[in-house]
Amino acid sequence: LCEALDEVVDDIRRDRKIAVAGLKDAVSGLTDSVLRNPDACMWLRLVKNRDSYTYYHLLDTSALSIAFARHLGFSHAELSDIGLGAMLIDIGKLKLPDELIAKTARLTEEEQSLVRRHVEFGVELVREAPGINARILEIVANHHERYDGNGYPGGLAFRKIPPFARMVSIADFFDAVTSDK
């Protein structure tokens, strides 16, 4: 959708006819997404209003995860699940205090512990939403688990981490270390 909208803006700036076809396709996809998962779309909007870094991080992580899964040959349904799961990984941050989200200084141990609860909060939110399957829930629940068992919330390691969560974790980390916060 963003690329299609950028193209329309570029057309207007260059005094060309607006290429509506790409925008129609993007809006059609957005419409399908809202119809399937209305809560997810509204949560994403709330994230954008509260914390633009997290909003763009979720979009980037979703795009990277979909590209990764596509490269590995996953089905369309699997691509949709991984994309939606990636877009929802940090939705639990909506339940954290604003000042904690906005804090730029190093977090105390107590603050880090609270931030880690965003996984638990996210699982609670996503579990109640219509159109969310077990694979999406697994992504949200396990995206901070690490291969060596040093992640959270469960300290899962290796093959105990669901494959889609492992893939999203890689995309999440990659985007975090290649973006400015």
PDB file of C-alpha atoms in Angstrom:
ATOM      1  CA  LEU A   1       0.000   0.000   0.000  1.00  0.00           C
ATOM      2  CA  CYS A   2       2.795   2.410   0.912  1.00  0.00           C
ATOM      3  CA  GLU A   3       4.584   1.793  -2.393  1.00  0.00           C
ATOM      4  CA  ALA A   4       1.362   2.290  -4.358  1.00  0.00           C
ATOM      5  CA  LEU A   5       0.625   5.513  -2.500  1.00  0.00           C
ATOM      6  CA  ASP A   6       4.200   6.718  -3.068  1.00  0.00           C
ATOM      7  CA  GLU A   7       3.720   6.066  -6.786  1.00  0.00           C
ATOM      8  CA  VAL A   8       0.528   8.153  -6.849  1.00  0.00           C
ATOM      9  CA  VAL A   9       2.280  11.018  -5.024  1.00  0.00           C
ATOM     10  CA  ASP A  10       5.188  10.780  -7.482  1.00  0.00           C
ATOM     11  CA  ASP A  11       2.748  10.889 -10.429  1.00  0.00           C
ATOM     12  CA  ILE A  12       1.139  14.026  -9.045  1.00  0.00           C
ATOM     13  CA  ARG A  13       4.518  15.698  -8.468  1.00  0.00           C
ATOM     14  CA  ARG A  14       5.591  14.897 -12.026  1.00  0.00           C
ATOM     15  CA  ASP A  15       2.266  16.093 -13.414  1.00  0.00           C
ATOM     16  CA  ARG A  16       1.414  12.657 -14.832  1.00  0.00           C
ATOM     17  CA  LYS A  17      -1.828  10.739 -14.827  1.00  0.00           C
ATOM     18  CA  ILE A  18      -2.322   8.938 -11.558  1.00  0.00           C
ATOM     19  CA  ALA A  19      -1.634   5.185 -11.731  1.00  0.00           C
ATOM     20  CA  VAL A  20      -4.692   4.038  -9.842  1.00  0.00           C
ATOM     21  CA  ALA A  21      -4.442   0.326 -10.713  1.00  0.00           C
ATOM     22  CA  GLY A  22      -1.630  -0.389  -8.243  1.00  0.00           C
ATOM     23  CA  LEU A  23      -3.386   1.588  -5.551  1.00  0.00           C
ATOM     24  CA  LYS A  24      -6.626  -0.309  -6.204  1.00  0.00           C
ATOM     25  CA  ASP A  25      -4.812  -3.615  -5.768  1.00  0.00           C
ATOM     26  CA  ALA A  26      -3.178  -2.415  -2.557  1.00  0.00           C
ATOM     27  CA  VAL A  27      -6.467  -1.117  -1.144  1.00  0.00           C
ATOM     28  CA  SER A  28      -8.148  -4.378  -2.125  1.00  0.00           C
ATOM     29  CA  GLY A  29      -5.521  -6.253  -0.128  1.00  0.00           C
ATOM     30  CA  LEU A  30      -5.978  -3.872   2.790  1.00  0.00           C
ATOM     31  CA  THR A  31      -9.752  -4.341   2.608  1.00  0.00           C
ATOM     32  CA  ASP A  32      -9.352  -8.118   2.696  1.00  0.00           C
ATOM     33  CA  SER A  33      -7.024  -7.756   5.668  1.00  0.00           C
ATOM     34  CA  VAL A  34      -9.465  -5.539   7.590  1.00  0.00           C
ATOM     35  CA  LEU A  35     -12.315  -7.941   6.868  1.00  0.00           C
ATOM     36  CA  ARG A  36     -10.275 -10.938   8.049  1.00  0.00           C
ATOM     37  CA  ASN A  37      -8.608  -9.275  11.032  1.00  0.00           C
ATOM     38  CA  PRO A  38     -10.281  -5.972  11.975  1.00  0.00           C
ATOM     39  CA  ASP A  39      -8.651  -5.866  15.407  1.00  0.00           C
ATOM     40  CA  ALA A  40      -5.148  -6.303  13.985  1.00  0.00           C
ATOM     41  CA  CYS A  41      -5.552  -3.326  11.666  1.00  0.00           C
ATOM     42  CA  MET A  42      -6.889  -1.104  14.422  1.00  0.00           C
ATOM     43  CA  TRP A  43      -4.068  -2.171  16.776  1.00  0.00           C
ATOM     44  CA  LEU A  44      -1.532  -1.232  14.136  1.00  0.00           C
ATOM     45  CA  ARG A  45      -3.127   2.194  13.819  1.00  0.00           C
ATOM     46  CA  LEU A  46      -2.911   2.655  17.605  1.00  0.00           C
ATOM     47  CA  VAL A  47       0.769   1.687  17.506  1.00  0.00           C
ATOM     48  CA  LYS A  48       1.415   4.273  14.774  1.00  0.00           C
ATOM     49  CA  ASN A  49      -0.263   7.010  16.806  1.00  0.00           C
ATOM     50  CA  ARG A  50       1.751   6.105  19.891  1.00  0.00           C
ATOM     51  CA  ASP A  51       5.175   5.101  18.606  1.00  0.00           C
ATOM     52  CA  SER A  52       6.105   5.642  14.974  1.00  0.00           C
ATOM     53  CA  TYR A  53       9.392   3.711  15.304  1.00  0.00           C
ATOM     54  CA  THR A  54       7.551   0.560  16.411  1.00  0.00           C
ATOM     55  CA  TYR A  55       4.958   1.041  13.670  1.00  0.00           C
ATOM     56  CA  TYR A  56       7.559   1.181  10.909  1.00  0.00           C
ATOM     57  CA  HIS A  57       9.563  -1.583  12.574  1.00  0.00           C
ATOM     58  CA  LEU A  58       6.485  -3.847  12.455  1.00  0.00           C
ATOM     59  CA  LEU A  59       5.859  -3.036   8.786  1.00  0.00           C
ATOM     60  CA  ASP A  60       9.504  -3.677   7.918  1.00  0.00           C
ATOM     61  CA  THR A  61       9.637  -6.891   9.952  1.00  0.00           C
ATOM     62  CA  SER A  62       6.475  -8.107   8.248  1.00  0.00           C
ATOM     63  CA  ALA A  63       7.849  -7.355   4.768  1.00  0.00           C
ATOM     64  CA  LEU A  64      11.196  -9.007   5.571  1.00  0.00           C
ATOM     65  CA  SER A  65       9.462 -12.072   7.010  1.00  0.00           C
ATOM     66  CA  ILE A  66       7.229 -12.455   3.962  1.00  0.00           C
ATOM     67  CA  ALA A  67      10.210 -12.098   1.620  1.00  0.00           C
ATOM     68  CA  PHE A  68      12.167 -14.671   3.645  1.00  0.00           C
ATOM     69  CA  ALA A  69       9.255 -17.140   3.604  1.00  0.00           C
ATOM     70  CA  ARG A  70       8.655 -16.551  -0.117  1.00  0.00           C
ATOM     71  CA  HIS A  71      12.318 -17.276  -0.827  1.00  0.00           C
ATOM     72  CA  LEU A  72      11.916 -20.564   1.047  1.00  0.00           C
ATOM     73  CA  GLY A  73       8.873 -21.501  -1.066  1.00  0.00           C
ATOM     74  CA  PHE A  74       6.067 -21.181   1.460  1.00  0.00           C
ATOM     75  CA  SER A  75       2.433 -21.114   0.298  1.00  0.00           C
ATOM     76  CA  HIS A  76       0.309 -17.969  -0.014  1.00  0.00           C
ATOM     77  CA  ALA A  77      -1.579 -18.854   3.178  1.00  0.00           C
ATOM     78  CA  GLU A  78       1.704 -19.351   5.040  1.00  0.00           C
ATOM     79  CA  LEU A  79       3.016 -16.024   3.709  1.00  0.00           C
ATOM     80  CA  SER A  80      -0.131 -14.316   4.993  1.00  0.00           C
ATOM     81  CA  ASP A  81       0.252 -15.916   8.417  1.00  0.00           C
ATOM     82  CA  ILE A  82       3.909 -15.012   8.758  1.00  0.00           C
ATOM     83  CA  GLY A  83       3.237 -11.462   7.570  1.00  0.00           C
ATOM     84  CA  LEU A  84       0.366 -10.930   9.977  1.00  0.00           C
ATOM     85  CA  GLY A  85       2.196 -12.590  12.845  1.00  0.00           C
ATOM     86  CA  ALA A  86       5.229 -10.364  12.246  1.00  0.00           C
ATOM     87  CA  MET A  87       3.013  -7.302  12.156  1.00  0.00           C
ATOM     88  CA  LEU A  88       1.568  -8.214  15.557  1.00  0.00           C
ATOM     89  CA  ILE A  89       4.730  -9.164  17.476  1.00  0.00           C
ATOM     90  CA  ASP A  90       4.946  -5.920  19.435  1.00  0.00           C
ATOM     91  CA  ILE A  91       1.233  -5.196  19.773  1.00  0.00           C
ATOM     92  CA  GLY A  92       1.489  -5.910  23.506  1.00  0.00           C
ATOM     93  CA  LYS A  93       3.515  -2.699  23.855  1.00  0.00           C
ATOM     94  CA  LEU A  94       0.187  -0.884  23.692  1.00  0.00           C
ATOM     95  CA  LYS A  95      -0.335  -2.024  27.288  1.00  0.00           C
ATOM     96  CA  LEU A  96       2.953  -0.545  28.513  1.00  0.00           C
ATOM     97  CA  PRO A  97       3.211   2.963  30.016  1.00  0.00           C
ATOM     98  CA  ASP A  98       3.820   5.738  27.471  1.00  0.00           C
ATOM     99  CA  GLU A  99       6.885   7.033  29.316  1.00  0.00           C
ATOM    100  CA  LEU A 100       8.485   3.585  29.138  1.00  0.00           C
ATOM    101  CA  ILE A 101       7.943   3.338  25.382  1.00  0.00           C
ATOM    102  CA  ALA A 102       9.330   6.838  24.848  1.00  0.00           C
ATOM    103  CA  LYS A 103      12.354   6.384  27.112  1.00  0.00           C
ATOM    104  CA  THR A 104      15.662   6.743  25.287  1.00  0.00           C
ATOM    105  CA  ALA A 105      17.977   6.162  28.257  1.00  0.00           C
ATOM    106  CA  ARG A 106      19.083   2.695  29.294  1.00  0.00           C
ATOM    107  CA  LEU A 107      16.276   0.740  30.950  1.00  0.00           C
ATOM    108  CA  THR A 108      16.544  -0.428  34.551  1.00  0.00           C
ATOM    109  CA  GLU A 109      16.159  -4.152  35.279  1.00  0.00           C
ATOM    110  CA  GLU A 110      12.631  -3.500  36.497  1.00  0.00           C
ATOM    111  CA  GLU A 111      11.785  -1.605  33.291  1.00  0.00           C
ATOM    112  CA  GLN A 112      13.325  -4.352  31.153  1.00  0.00           C
ATOM    113  CA  SER A 113      11.211  -6.905  32.987  1.00  0.00           C
ATOM    114  CA  LEU A 114       8.072  -4.884  32.271  1.00  0.00           C
ATOM    115  CA  VAL A 115       8.992  -4.411  28.593  1.00  0.00           C
ATOM    116  CA  ARG A 116       9.460  -8.182  28.269  1.00  0.00           C
ATOM    117  CA  ARG A 117       5.842  -8.578  29.356  1.00  0.00           C
ATOM    118  CA  HIS A 118       4.787  -7.106  25.999  1.00  0.00           C
ATOM    119  CA  VAL A 119       4.909 -10.694  24.715  1.00  0.00           C
ATOM    120  CA  GLU A 120       2.416 -11.848  27.343  1.00  0.00           C
ATOM    121  CA  PHE A 121       0.198  -8.809  26.717  1.00  0.00           C
ATOM    122  CA  GLY A 122       0.379  -9.381  22.964  1.00  0.00           C
ATOM    123  CA  VAL A 123      -0.637 -13.012  23.294  1.00  0.00           C
ATOM    124  CA  GLU A 124      -3.637 -11.960  25.407  1.00  0.00           C
ATOM    125  CA  LEU A 125      -4.750  -9.438  22.786  1.00  0.00           C
ATOM    126  CA  VAL A 126      -4.177 -11.698  19.780  1.00  0.00           C
ATOM    127  CA  ARG A 127      -5.757 -14.779  21.376  1.00  0.00           C
ATOM    128  CA  GLU A 128      -9.089 -12.923  21.630  1.00  0.00           C
ATOM    129  CA  ALA A 129      -9.089 -11.601  18.062  1.00  0.00           C
ATOM    130  CA  PRO A 130     -11.133 -13.222  15.302  1.00  0.00           C
ATOM    131  CA  GLY A 131      -9.258 -14.751  12.372  1.00  0.00           C
ATOM    132  CA  ILE A 132      -6.085 -15.534  14.306  1.00  0.00           C
ATOM    133  CA  ASN A 133      -4.818 -19.082  13.972  1.00  0.00           C
ATOM    134  CA  ALA A 134      -2.344 -21.032  16.090  1.00  0.00           C
ATOM    135  CA  ARG A 135       0.590 -20.256  13.791  1.00  0.00           C
ATOM    136  CA  ILE A 136       0.092 -16.480  14.194  1.00  0.00           C
ATOM    137  CA  LEU A 137      -0.289 -16.862  17.945  1.00  0.00           C
ATOM    138  CA  GLU A 138       2.952 -18.901  18.069  1.00  0.00           C
ATOM    139  CA  ILE A 139       4.802 -16.098  16.271  1.00  0.00           C
ATOM    140  CA  VAL A 140       3.623 -13.469  18.747  1.00  0.00           C
ATOM    141  CA  ALA A 141       4.308 -15.737  21.732  1.00  0.00           C
ATOM    142  CA  ASN A 142       7.801 -16.841  20.680  1.00  0.00           C
ATOM    143  CA  HIS A 143       9.414 -14.044  18.658  1.00  0.00           C
ATOM    144  CA  HIS A 144      11.925 -13.270  21.442  1.00  0.00           C
ATOM    145  CA  GLU A 145      13.020 -16.870  22.002  1.00  0.00           C
ATOM    146  CA  ARG A 146      16.614 -17.514  20.968  1.00  0.00           C
ATOM    147  CA  TYR A 147      18.281 -20.529  19.390  1.00  0.00           C
ATOM    148  CA  ASP A 148      20.629 -20.900  22.388  1.00  0.00           C
ATOM    149  CA  GLY A 149      17.777 -20.810  24.937  1.00  0.00           C
ATOM    150  CA  ASN A 150      18.615 -17.318  26.230  1.00  0.00           C
ATOM    151  CA  GLY A 151      15.429 -15.693  24.970  1.00  0.00           C
ATOM    152  CA  TYR A 152      12.107 -15.051  26.636  1.00  0.00           C
ATOM    153  CA  PRO A 153       9.444 -15.646  27.837  1.00  0.00           C
ATOM    154  CA  GLY A 154       9.985 -19.416  27.970  1.00  0.00           C
ATOM    155  CA  GLY A 155      13.721 -19.827  27.411  1.00  0.00           C
ATOM    156  CA  LEU A 156      12.989 -22.183  24.497  1.00  0.00           C
ATOM    157  CA  ALA A 157      15.884 -23.381  22.386  1.00  0.00           C
ATOM    158  CA  PHE A 158      16.572 -24.898  18.997  1.00  0.00           C
ATOM    159  CA  ARG A 159      13.657 -26.902  17.576  1.00  0.00           C
ATOM    160  CA  LYS A 160      11.334 -26.111  20.479  1.00  0.00           C
ATOM    161  CA  ILE A 161      10.883 -22.660  18.935  1.00  0.00           C
ATOM    162  CA  PRO A 162       8.174 -22.844  16.236  1.00  0.00           C
ATOM    163  CA  PRO A 163       9.700 -22.376  12.739  1.00  0.00           C
ATOM    164  CA  PHE A 164       7.637 -19.305  11.835  1.00  0.00           C
ATOM    165  CA  ALA A 165       8.604 -17.630  15.113  1.00  0.00           C
ATOM    166  CA  ARG A 166      12.273 -18.363  14.357  1.00  0.00           C
ATOM    167  CA  MET A 167      11.949 -16.736  10.949  1.00  0.00           C
ATOM    168  CA  VAL A 168      10.191 -13.649  12.316  1.00  0.00           C
ATOM    169  CA  SER A 169      12.788 -13.412  15.081  1.00  0.00           C
ATOM    170  CA  ILE A 170      15.527 -13.192  12.453  1.00  0.00           C
ATOM    171  CA  ALA A 171      13.651 -10.499  10.515  1.00  0.00           C
ATOM    172  CA  ASP A 172      12.858  -8.623  13.757  1.00  0.00           C
ATOM    173  CA  PHE A 173      16.510  -8.613  14.801  1.00  0.00           C
ATOM    174  CA  PHE A 174      17.769  -7.668  11.333  1.00  0.00           C
ATOM    175  CA  ASP A 175      15.426  -4.698  11.117  1.00  0.00           C
ATOM    176  CA  ALA A 176      16.266  -3.571  14.652  1.00  0.00           C
ATOM    177  CA  VAL A 177      20.037  -3.532  14.028  1.00  0.00           C
ATOM    178  CA  THR A 178      19.752  -1.876  10.604  1.00  0.00           C
ATOM    179  CA  SER A 179      17.349   0.898  11.655  1.00  0.00           C
ATOM    180  CA  ASP A 180      17.814   4.091  13.605  1.00  0.00           C
ATOM    181  CA  LYS A 181      15.794   4.427  16.768  1.00  0.00           C
TER     182      LYS A 181
END
